Amino acid sequence: MESWRLGRRKGGVLLVTANVGSLFEDPEQLQKIWLEEFYKTVQTHKPLFLALHCQELGGKSLEASVHYVKYFVQELMASKALRDYNRVRIYLDMNYKSAEDFTALGSFYFIHDSLEVVHQWDFKYKRFETVTGKEIISDDLEVTTQVEKEKFPREFSPELKWSRKGFFRTRWSMLECEFDLVNIHLFHDVSNVEAWKQSPSPYCENRRKALNFVLERVTDKRHEKVPYFFFGDFNFRLDSRQLFENLIPGAVPESLESQGEKMMFRETGNDRKILLQVEKKLFNYDDQKVFLENNGSAVLQFDKEALHFEDRLCERDISFPPSYPYSEDSHNPKQYMNTRVPAWCDRIFMSPSAKEMLEKPVFLSFQLCEGAGKRNAIEHKCPCCVVL
């Protein structure tokens, strides 16, 4: 989770990213909490332009959760916190019947009535058009000319079934600047054990191919190049091989192949105490404090996936604990689930030119917020809780 602001005055642009999958698995509890804290965040920052990028819209089964998604959108549109935003653009990928196209992404853009003129790019006619009124587009998103949408090719992650991963891209002109906003969801790790076997893991390579694909699309010759912001669920993971060696130095790994894909790491002494258990979807390590204290600074050195793109993607210093996988149990809000190695999955990146753009006087109130509905809406009760 991340939030930062340049300058001291209110206003500017607020970017929020949230994997909202679990909000639709337990809408009675989680969705209400998440929305309340999201509204508080908006009221705190009072942005002129608000962008919310959601992943896993509808949860595990959008078909079964369509009514909850509609309620989520209706709540946002009717909220008091957003009543002064007189122009709205909402793009929802609800086409769950199309395996070739479905991404489960949702992009929400709210423009304050005090922001006089905002233009949005038409990717077909290659021109900016003035934004007026409120529109929600969920049908025929593939032919909507204000959004560029793509699902990643199947071969990018051969060990997965063709999953709901891809990106949305919109382009905006306001405050004397033009920029792209990209909602992105990259591939997850299938198995904790496989991720440990080699460094970097094969899943890291899958994400690298997908992110490079998006960067090439955003910077190709079809449209003029402008600064860009990528914010979404990158699914970046810590280097498990190096992390385990750091957490439990000298521990002896034992493979329990007869019981399936399982690993145990024991002390080397006579007690042979089990220090860590790892399975496909199990990471059982007792000392979670190492991931939480000082915002996880002790393990940040193993967050390496973004380094491959450091010439094309910039990021502010991380000042929040790993955003995934926080417990979804309201009685244990400050604990991680023992399903995956905690990691900074939810991020905001920008191009070098976007970083330079933020130094312009007109953008001194530009704010960036990162949060995750599924990751930590209960833990922090807010998608953006730390302001620098």
Short mmCIF file of C-alpha atoms in Angstrom, two decimals:
data_model
loop_
_atom_site.label_atom_id
_atom_site.label_comp_id
_atom_site.label_asym_id
_atom_site.label_seq_id
_atom_site.Cartn_x
_atom_site.Cartn_y
_atom_site.Cartn_z
CA MET A 1 0.00 0.00 0.00
CA GLU A 2 1.36 3.38 -0.96
CA SER A 3 0.29 6.97 -0.92
CA TRP A 4 2.31 10.08 -1.54
CA ARG A 5 1.71 13.68 -2.39
CA LEU A 6 3.85 16.43 -3.87
CA GLY A 7 3.12 19.84 -2.43
CA ARG A 8 0.90 20.84 0.47
CA ARG A 9 -2.33 21.96 -1.10
CA LYS A 10 -5.34 19.81 -1.87
CA GLY A 11 -6.45 18.87 -5.34
CA GLY A 12 -4.49 17.50 -8.23
CA VAL A 13 -4.74 13.91 -9.40
CA LEU A 14 -5.31 10.86 -7.21
CA LEU A 15 -4.48 7.40 -8.53
CA VAL A 16 -5.72 4.29 -6.71
CA THR A 17 -5.24 0.63 -7.58
CA ALA A 18 -7.22 -2.16 -5.94
CA ASN A 19 -7.53 -5.89 -6.49
CA VAL A 20 -11.17 -6.12 -5.45
CA GLY A 21 -11.73 -9.85 -5.95
CA SER A 22 -12.68 -10.66 -2.38
CA LEU A 23 -15.13 -7.75 -2.16
CA PHE A 24 -17.47 -9.87 -4.26
CA GLU A 25 -16.83 -13.08 -2.32
CA ASP A 26 -18.03 -11.44 0.91
CA PRO A 27 -19.91 -8.32 -0.23
CA GLU A 28 -21.95 -7.90 2.94
CA GLN A 29 -18.84 -7.21 4.99
CA LEU A 30 -15.80 -6.42 2.86
CA GLN A 31 -17.46 -4.27 0.21
CA LYS A 32 -19.03 -1.96 2.76
CA ILE A 33 -15.76 -1.55 4.68
CA TRP A 34 -13.78 -0.94 1.52
CA LEU A 35 -16.16 1.68 0.16
CA GLU A 36 -16.30 3.56 3.47
CA GLU A 37 -12.52 3.81 3.65
CA PHE A 38 -12.22 4.67 -0.02
CA TYR A 39 -14.61 7.60 0.51
CA LYS A 40 -12.55 8.78 3.48
CA THR A 41 -9.46 8.73 1.29
CA VAL A 42 -11.16 10.84 -1.38
CA GLN A 43 -12.40 13.31 1.23
CA THR A 44 -8.91 13.56 2.72
CA HIS A 45 -7.13 14.28 -0.56
CA LYS A 46 -9.94 16.11 -2.38
CA PRO A 47 -8.55 15.39 -5.85
CA LEU A 48 -9.69 17.21 -8.96
CA PHE A 49 -9.23 14.04 -11.00
CA LEU A 50 -9.66 10.62 -9.43
CA ALA A 51 -8.63 7.39 -11.16
CA LEU A 52 -9.48 4.01 -9.64
CA HIS A 53 -8.11 0.87 -11.30
CA CYS A 54 -9.67 -2.42 -10.21
CA GLN A 55 -8.62 -5.99 -10.94
CA GLU A 56 -10.58 -9.25 -10.51
CA LEU A 57 -13.87 -7.45 -10.89
CA GLY A 58 -16.62 -9.77 -9.69
CA GLY A 59 -14.28 -12.13 -7.84
CA LYS A 60 -13.78 -15.74 -8.85
CA SER A 61 -16.99 -15.86 -10.87
CA LEU A 62 -18.27 -12.67 -12.44
CA GLU A 63 -21.28 -14.57 -13.77
CA ALA A 64 -22.40 -15.27 -10.20
CA SER A 65 -21.51 -11.77 -8.98
CA VAL A 66 -22.90 -9.48 -11.68
CA HIS A 67 -25.48 -8.00 -9.31
CA TYR A 68 -22.79 -7.27 -6.72
CA VAL A 69 -20.68 -5.49 -9.34
CA LYS A 70 -23.69 -3.39 -10.33
CA TYR A 71 -24.28 -2.54 -6.67
CA PHE A 72 -20.60 -1.56 -6.28
CA VAL A 73 -20.86 0.82 -9.24
CA GLN A 74 -24.19 2.23 -8.07
CA GLU A 75 -22.77 2.90 -4.62
CA LEU A 76 -19.84 4.80 -6.08
CA MET A 77 -22.05 6.86 -8.37
CA ALA A 78 -24.49 7.75 -5.57
CA SER A 79 -21.97 8.44 -2.81
CA LYS A 80 -21.79 11.83 -1.11
CA ALA A 81 -18.00 11.72 -1.31
CA LEU A 82 -18.19 11.80 -5.12
CA ARG A 83 -21.20 14.07 -5.62
CA ASP A 84 -19.04 17.01 -6.74
CA TYR A 85 -17.60 15.00 -9.62
CA ASN A 86 -19.86 15.96 -12.50
CA ARG A 87 -18.07 13.98 -15.22
CA VAL A 88 -17.51 10.25 -14.95
CA ARG A 89 -16.13 7.54 -17.20
CA ILE A 90 -16.37 3.92 -16.08
CA TYR A 91 -15.12 1.02 -18.20
CA LEU A 92 -15.99 -2.51 -17.03
CA ASP A 93 -14.96 -5.75 -18.67
CA MET A 94 -18.05 -7.85 -17.99
CA ASN A 95 -17.77 -10.13 -21.01
CA TYR A 96 -17.07 -13.31 -19.01
CA LYS A 97 -18.42 -15.51 -21.81
CA SER A 98 -15.52 -14.60 -24.10
CA ALA A 99 -12.40 -16.55 -23.11
CA GLU A 100 -10.44 -14.73 -25.81
CA ASP A 101 -11.13 -11.25 -24.44
CA PHE A 102 -12.19 -11.31 -20.77
CA THR A 103 -9.82 -9.56 -18.33
CA ALA A 104 -12.08 -8.76 -15.31
CA LEU A 105 -10.63 -5.25 -15.22
CA GLY A 106 -12.52 -2.11 -14.29
CA SER A 107 -11.33 1.49 -14.67
CA PHE A 108 -13.15 4.37 -12.96
CA TYR A 109 -12.45 8.06 -13.64
CA PHE A 110 -14.09 10.95 -11.77
CA ILE A 111 -13.62 14.62 -12.71
CA HIS A 112 -14.40 17.38 -10.21
CA ASP A 113 -16.74 20.15 -11.30
CA SER A 114 -14.06 22.77 -10.50
CA LEU A 115 -11.74 21.30 -13.13
CA GLU A 116 -12.91 23.23 -16.15
CA VAL A 117 -11.74 21.31 -19.21
CA VAL A 118 -10.62 17.68 -19.53
CA HIS A 119 -10.07 15.86 -22.80
CA GLN A 120 -9.90 12.13 -23.49
CA TRP A 121 -8.14 10.51 -26.42
CA ASP A 122 -10.02 8.61 -29.10
CA PHE A 123 -7.69 5.79 -30.16
CA LYS A 124 -9.54 5.18 -33.44
CA TYR A 125 -9.81 8.74 -34.72
CA LYS A 126 -6.57 9.86 -33.00
CA ARG A 127 -7.91 13.04 -31.48
CA PHE A 128 -8.82 14.46 -28.09
CA GLU A 129 -12.49 15.00 -27.26
CA THR A 130 -13.97 17.04 -24.44
CA VAL A 131 -15.32 14.94 -21.57
CA THR A 132 -18.92 15.75 -20.59
CA GLY A 133 -21.57 13.94 -18.59
CA LYS A 134 -21.39 10.50 -17.00
CA GLU A 135 -20.95 7.24 -18.88
CA ILE A 136 -20.70 3.60 -17.78
CA ILE A 137 -19.54 1.27 -20.53
CA SER A 138 -19.59 -2.49 -20.00
CA ASP A 139 -20.95 -3.85 -23.27
CA ASP A 140 -18.91 -3.99 -26.47
CA LEU A 141 -15.83 -2.73 -24.67
CA GLU A 142 -13.69 -4.13 -27.48
CA VAL A 143 -15.13 -1.54 -29.88
CA THR A 144 -15.04 1.40 -27.47
CA THR A 145 -12.61 3.84 -29.04
CA GLN A 146 -11.67 5.68 -25.81
CA VAL A 147 -10.09 2.54 -24.34
CA GLU A 148 -7.35 0.29 -25.60
CA LYS A 149 -7.87 -3.17 -24.13
CA GLU A 150 -5.92 -6.38 -24.62
CA LYS A 151 -5.72 -9.77 -22.99
CA PHE A 152 -2.27 -11.35 -22.81
CA PRO A 153 -1.52 -14.11 -25.34
CA ARG A 154 -1.99 -17.62 -24.02
CA GLU A 155 1.66 -18.55 -24.60
CA PHE A 156 2.86 -15.93 -22.11
CA SER A 157 1.99 -18.29 -19.25
CA PRO A 158 1.88 -21.87 -20.58
CA GLU A 159 1.57 -23.52 -17.14
CA LEU A 160 -1.66 -21.63 -16.44
CA LYS A 161 -5.03 -22.07 -18.02
CA TRP A 162 -5.80 -18.98 -20.08
CA SER A 163 -6.33 -16.61 -17.18
CA ARG A 164 -8.03 -13.22 -16.91
CA LYS A 165 -4.88 -11.13 -17.26
CA GLY A 166 -4.38 -8.12 -19.49
CA PHE A 167 -4.52 -4.32 -19.53
CA PHE A 168 -6.68 -1.24 -20.20
CA ARG A 169 -5.21 2.01 -21.48
CA THR A 170 -6.77 5.47 -21.54
CA ARG A 171 -5.21 8.83 -22.46
CA TRP A 172 -6.04 12.18 -20.87
CA SER A 173 -5.30 15.87 -21.34
CA MET A 174 -5.71 18.22 -18.38
CA LEU A 175 -3.78 20.71 -16.28
CA GLU A 176 -1.62 21.52 -19.32
CA CYS A 177 -0.39 17.91 -19.52
CA GLU A 178 -1.13 14.77 -21.53
CA PHE A 179 -0.61 11.28 -20.10
CA ASP A 180 -1.66 7.63 -20.36
CA LEU A 181 -3.20 5.68 -17.48
CA VAL A 182 -2.76 1.90 -17.73
CA ASN A 183 -4.71 -0.58 -15.63
CA ILE A 184 -2.73 -3.81 -15.55
CA HIS A 185 -2.98 -7.31 -14.07
CA LEU A 186 0.00 -9.64 -14.50
CA PHE A 187 0.30 -13.40 -13.93
CA HIS A 188 0.49 -14.88 -10.43
CA ASP A 189 2.74 -17.62 -9.07
CA VAL A 190 1.13 -21.04 -9.50
CA SER A 191 3.25 -22.89 -6.95
CA ASN A 192 5.35 -21.73 -4.01
CA VAL A 193 7.56 -24.79 -4.43
CA GLU A 194 8.25 -24.15 -8.10
CA ALA A 195 8.97 -20.49 -7.35
CA TRP A 196 11.64 -21.61 -4.85
CA LYS A 197 13.40 -24.08 -7.13
CA GLN A 198 15.22 -21.50 -9.23
CA SER A 199 16.18 -17.82 -9.06
CA PRO A 200 14.56 -15.97 -10.70
CA SER A 201 11.47 -18.16 -10.91
CA PRO A 202 9.80 -19.07 -14.23
CA TYR A 203 6.77 -17.05 -13.12
CA CYS A 204 8.97 -13.97 -12.96
CA GLU A 205 9.82 -14.51 -16.63
CA ASN A 206 6.10 -14.79 -17.51
CA ARG A 207 5.41 -11.43 -15.88
CA ARG A 208 8.43 -9.90 -17.56
CA LYS A 209 7.18 -10.93 -21.00
CA ALA A 210 3.70 -9.58 -20.30
CA LEU A 211 4.90 -6.25 -18.91
CA ASN A 212 7.30 -5.79 -21.78
CA PHE A 213 4.39 -6.50 -24.16
CA VAL A 214 2.37 -3.66 -22.57
CA LEU A 215 5.30 -1.24 -22.58
CA GLU A 216 5.88 -1.89 -26.27
CA ARG A 217 2.19 -1.35 -27.04
CA VAL A 218 2.05 1.91 -25.12
CA THR A 219 5.18 3.30 -26.78
CA ASP A 220 4.74 2.04 -30.34
CA LYS A 221 4.27 4.29 -33.38
CA ARG A 222 0.48 4.09 -33.61
CA HIS A 223 0.08 7.12 -31.36
CA GLU A 224 2.26 9.97 -30.22
CA LYS A 225 4.31 9.07 -27.14
CA VAL A 226 3.22 10.74 -23.90
CA PRO A 227 4.13 10.19 -20.23
CA TYR A 228 2.45 7.13 -18.73
CA PHE A 229 1.40 5.74 -15.37
CA PHE A 230 1.00 2.01 -14.83
CA PHE A 231 -0.97 1.09 -11.72
CA GLY A 232 -2.52 -2.25 -10.95
CA ASP A 233 -1.79 -5.73 -9.65
CA PHE A 234 1.67 -6.57 -10.99
CA ASN A 235 1.84 -9.75 -8.91
CA PHE A 236 5.54 -9.06 -8.34
CA ARG A 237 6.93 -11.58 -5.84
CA LEU A 238 10.04 -11.76 -3.70
CA ASP A 239 12.88 -13.98 -4.91
CA SER A 240 11.90 -17.07 -2.90
CA ARG A 241 15.20 -18.86 -3.28
CA GLN A 242 17.21 -15.98 -1.84
CA LEU A 243 14.54 -15.05 0.70
CA PHE A 244 14.43 -18.54 2.25
CA GLU A 245 18.21 -18.62 2.52
CA ASN A 246 18.03 -15.32 4.39
CA LEU A 247 15.14 -16.25 6.69
CA ILE A 248 16.46 -19.69 7.65
CA PRO A 249 20.21 -19.78 6.92
CA GLY A 250 21.66 -23.29 7.04
CA ALA A 251 18.27 -25.00 7.21
CA VAL A 252 18.08 -28.31 5.38
CA PRO A 253 15.27 -28.64 2.81
CA GLU A 254 13.44 -31.96 2.63
CA SER A 255 11.24 -32.87 -0.31
CA LEU A 256 8.16 -34.90 0.52
CA GLU A 257 7.45 -36.09 -2.98
CA SER A 258 5.42 -39.06 -1.77
CA GLN A 259 2.90 -36.59 -0.34
CA GLY A 260 2.86 -34.37 -3.38
CA GLU A 261 4.57 -31.04 -3.93
CA LYS A 262 5.75 -30.34 -0.38
CA MET A 263 8.93 -29.03 1.21
CA MET A 264 10.09 -28.77 4.81
CA PHE A 265 13.08 -26.82 6.09
CA ARG A 266 14.59 -28.07 9.36
CA GLU A 267 17.22 -26.88 11.79
CA THR A 268 20.57 -28.57 11.40
CA GLY A 269 20.86 -29.37 15.15
CA ASN A 270 19.70 -32.45 17.01
CA ASP A 271 16.20 -31.09 17.53
CA ARG A 272 15.63 -30.93 13.77
CA LYS A 273 12.88 -28.38 14.39
CA ILE A 274 10.71 -27.51 11.39
CA LEU A 275 11.31 -23.82 10.59
CA LEU A 276 9.33 -23.51 7.37
CA GLN A 277 6.77 -25.56 5.45
CA VAL A 278 6.14 -24.87 1.80
CA GLU A 279 3.56 -26.40 -0.51
CA LYS A 280 1.91 -25.32 -3.74
CA LYS A 281 -0.38 -22.94 -1.85
CA LEU A 282 1.18 -23.00 1.61
CA PHE A 283 3.84 -20.78 3.16
CA ASN A 284 3.94 -21.62 6.84
CA TYR A 285 6.49 -19.40 8.58
CA ASP A 286 5.79 -18.36 12.16
CA ASP A 287 7.63 -15.04 12.31
CA GLN A 288 5.43 -12.74 10.23
CA LYS A 289 6.93 -9.71 11.95
CA VAL A 290 9.80 -9.69 9.47
CA PHE A 291 7.30 -8.71 6.76
CA LEU A 292 5.50 -6.09 8.86
CA GLU A 293 8.10 -4.32 10.99
CA ASN A 294 9.58 -1.19 9.44
CA ASN A 295 7.34 -1.75 6.42
CA GLY A 296 9.11 -4.99 5.59
CA SER A 297 12.45 -3.25 4.99
CA ALA A 298 14.35 -6.42 6.00
CA VAL A 299 12.99 -8.32 2.99
CA LEU A 300 12.68 -5.45 0.49
CA GLN A 301 16.06 -6.41 -0.98
CA PHE A 302 14.39 -9.52 -2.46
CA ASP A 303 11.85 -7.44 -4.40
CA LYS A 304 13.74 -7.48 -7.70
CA GLU A 305 11.30 -7.91 -10.57
CA ALA A 306 10.95 -4.20 -11.34
CA LEU A 307 14.71 -3.78 -11.73
CA HIS A 308 14.54 -5.25 -15.23
CA PHE A 309 12.46 -2.23 -16.29
CA GLU A 310 14.24 0.54 -14.37
CA ASP A 311 15.06 2.40 -17.59
CA ARG A 312 11.36 2.57 -18.52
CA LEU A 313 9.52 2.49 -15.18
CA CYS A 314 10.13 4.67 -12.13
CA GLU A 315 8.68 4.22 -8.66
CA ARG A 316 8.65 6.21 -5.45
CA ASP A 317 10.33 4.64 -2.42
CA ILE A 318 8.21 1.85 -0.96
CA SER A 319 6.98 2.88 2.49
CA PHE A 320 4.33 0.24 3.21
CA PRO A 321 4.43 -3.47 4.13
CA PRO A 322 3.87 -6.17 1.51
CA SER A 323 0.32 -5.70 0.21
CA TYR A 324 -0.43 -9.40 -0.27
CA PRO A 325 -1.82 -11.77 1.06
CA TYR A 326 -3.44 -10.11 4.07
CA SER A 327 -6.01 -12.10 5.99
CA GLU A 328 -9.59 -11.50 4.91
CA ASP A 329 -10.79 -12.42 8.40
CA SER A 330 -11.85 -9.26 10.22
CA HIS A 331 -10.79 -10.87 13.50
CA ASN A 332 -7.17 -11.17 12.33
CA PRO A 333 -6.71 -8.05 10.23
CA LYS A 334 -2.97 -7.62 10.81
CA GLN A 335 -1.95 -11.11 9.79
CA TYR A 336 -1.01 -12.56 6.46
CA MET A 337 -2.67 -15.69 5.18
CA ASN A 338 -0.29 -18.64 5.05
CA THR A 339 -1.03 -19.31 1.39
CA ARG A 340 1.74 -17.28 -0.27
CA VAL A 341 5.00 -15.52 0.52
CA PRO A 342 4.08 -11.90 1.39
CA ALA A 343 5.01 -9.54 -1.45
CA TRP A 344 4.50 -6.06 -2.86
CA CYS A 345 2.07 -7.05 -5.64
CA ASP A 346 0.10 -3.81 -5.93
CA ARG A 347 2.14 -0.96 -7.33
CA ILE A 348 2.24 2.38 -9.12
CA PHE A 349 4.95 2.98 -11.71
CA MET A 350 5.54 5.85 -14.10
CA SER A 351 7.68 6.61 -17.12
CA PRO A 352 10.77 8.79 -16.68
CA SER A 353 8.92 11.51 -18.60
CA ALA A 354 5.97 11.24 -16.17
CA LYS A 355 8.36 11.68 -13.27
CA GLU A 356 9.67 14.86 -14.90
CA MET A 357 6.11 16.02 -15.53
CA LEU A 358 5.35 15.87 -11.83
CA GLU A 359 7.97 18.52 -11.19
CA LYS A 360 5.97 21.09 -13.16
CA PRO A 361 4.39 23.79 -10.93
CA VAL A 362 0.91 22.90 -12.15
CA PHE A 363 1.39 19.37 -10.84
CA LEU A 364 2.81 20.20 -7.43
CA SER A 365 -0.32 18.74 -5.87
CA PHE A 366 -0.19 15.50 -7.84
CA GLN A 367 -0.94 12.59 -5.54
CA LEU A 368 -0.43 8.91 -6.07
CA CYS A 369 -2.16 6.31 -3.96
CA GLU A 370 -1.86 2.59 -4.06
CA GLY A 371 -4.04 0.13 -2.28
CA ALA A 372 -5.66 -3.23 -2.65
CA GLY A 373 -9.20 -4.18 -1.80
CA LYS A 374 -8.47 -7.86 -1.54
CA ARG A 375 -5.01 -7.34 -0.15
CA ASN A 376 -5.55 -5.12 2.84
CA ALA A 377 -8.86 -3.32 2.98
CA ILE A 378 -9.44 -4.83 6.41
CA GLU A 379 -5.87 -4.60 7.66
CA HIS A 380 -5.62 -0.86 7.07
CA LYS A 381 -9.33 -0.22 6.47
CA CYS A 382 -8.19 2.04 3.64
CA PRO A 383 -6.84 1.61 0.13
CA CYS A 384 -4.46 4.53 0.75
CA CYS A 385 -3.35 5.17 4.29
CA VAL A 386 0.15 6.60 4.32
CA VAL A 387 0.70 10.15 3.09
CA LEU A 388 4.17 11.60 2.64
#
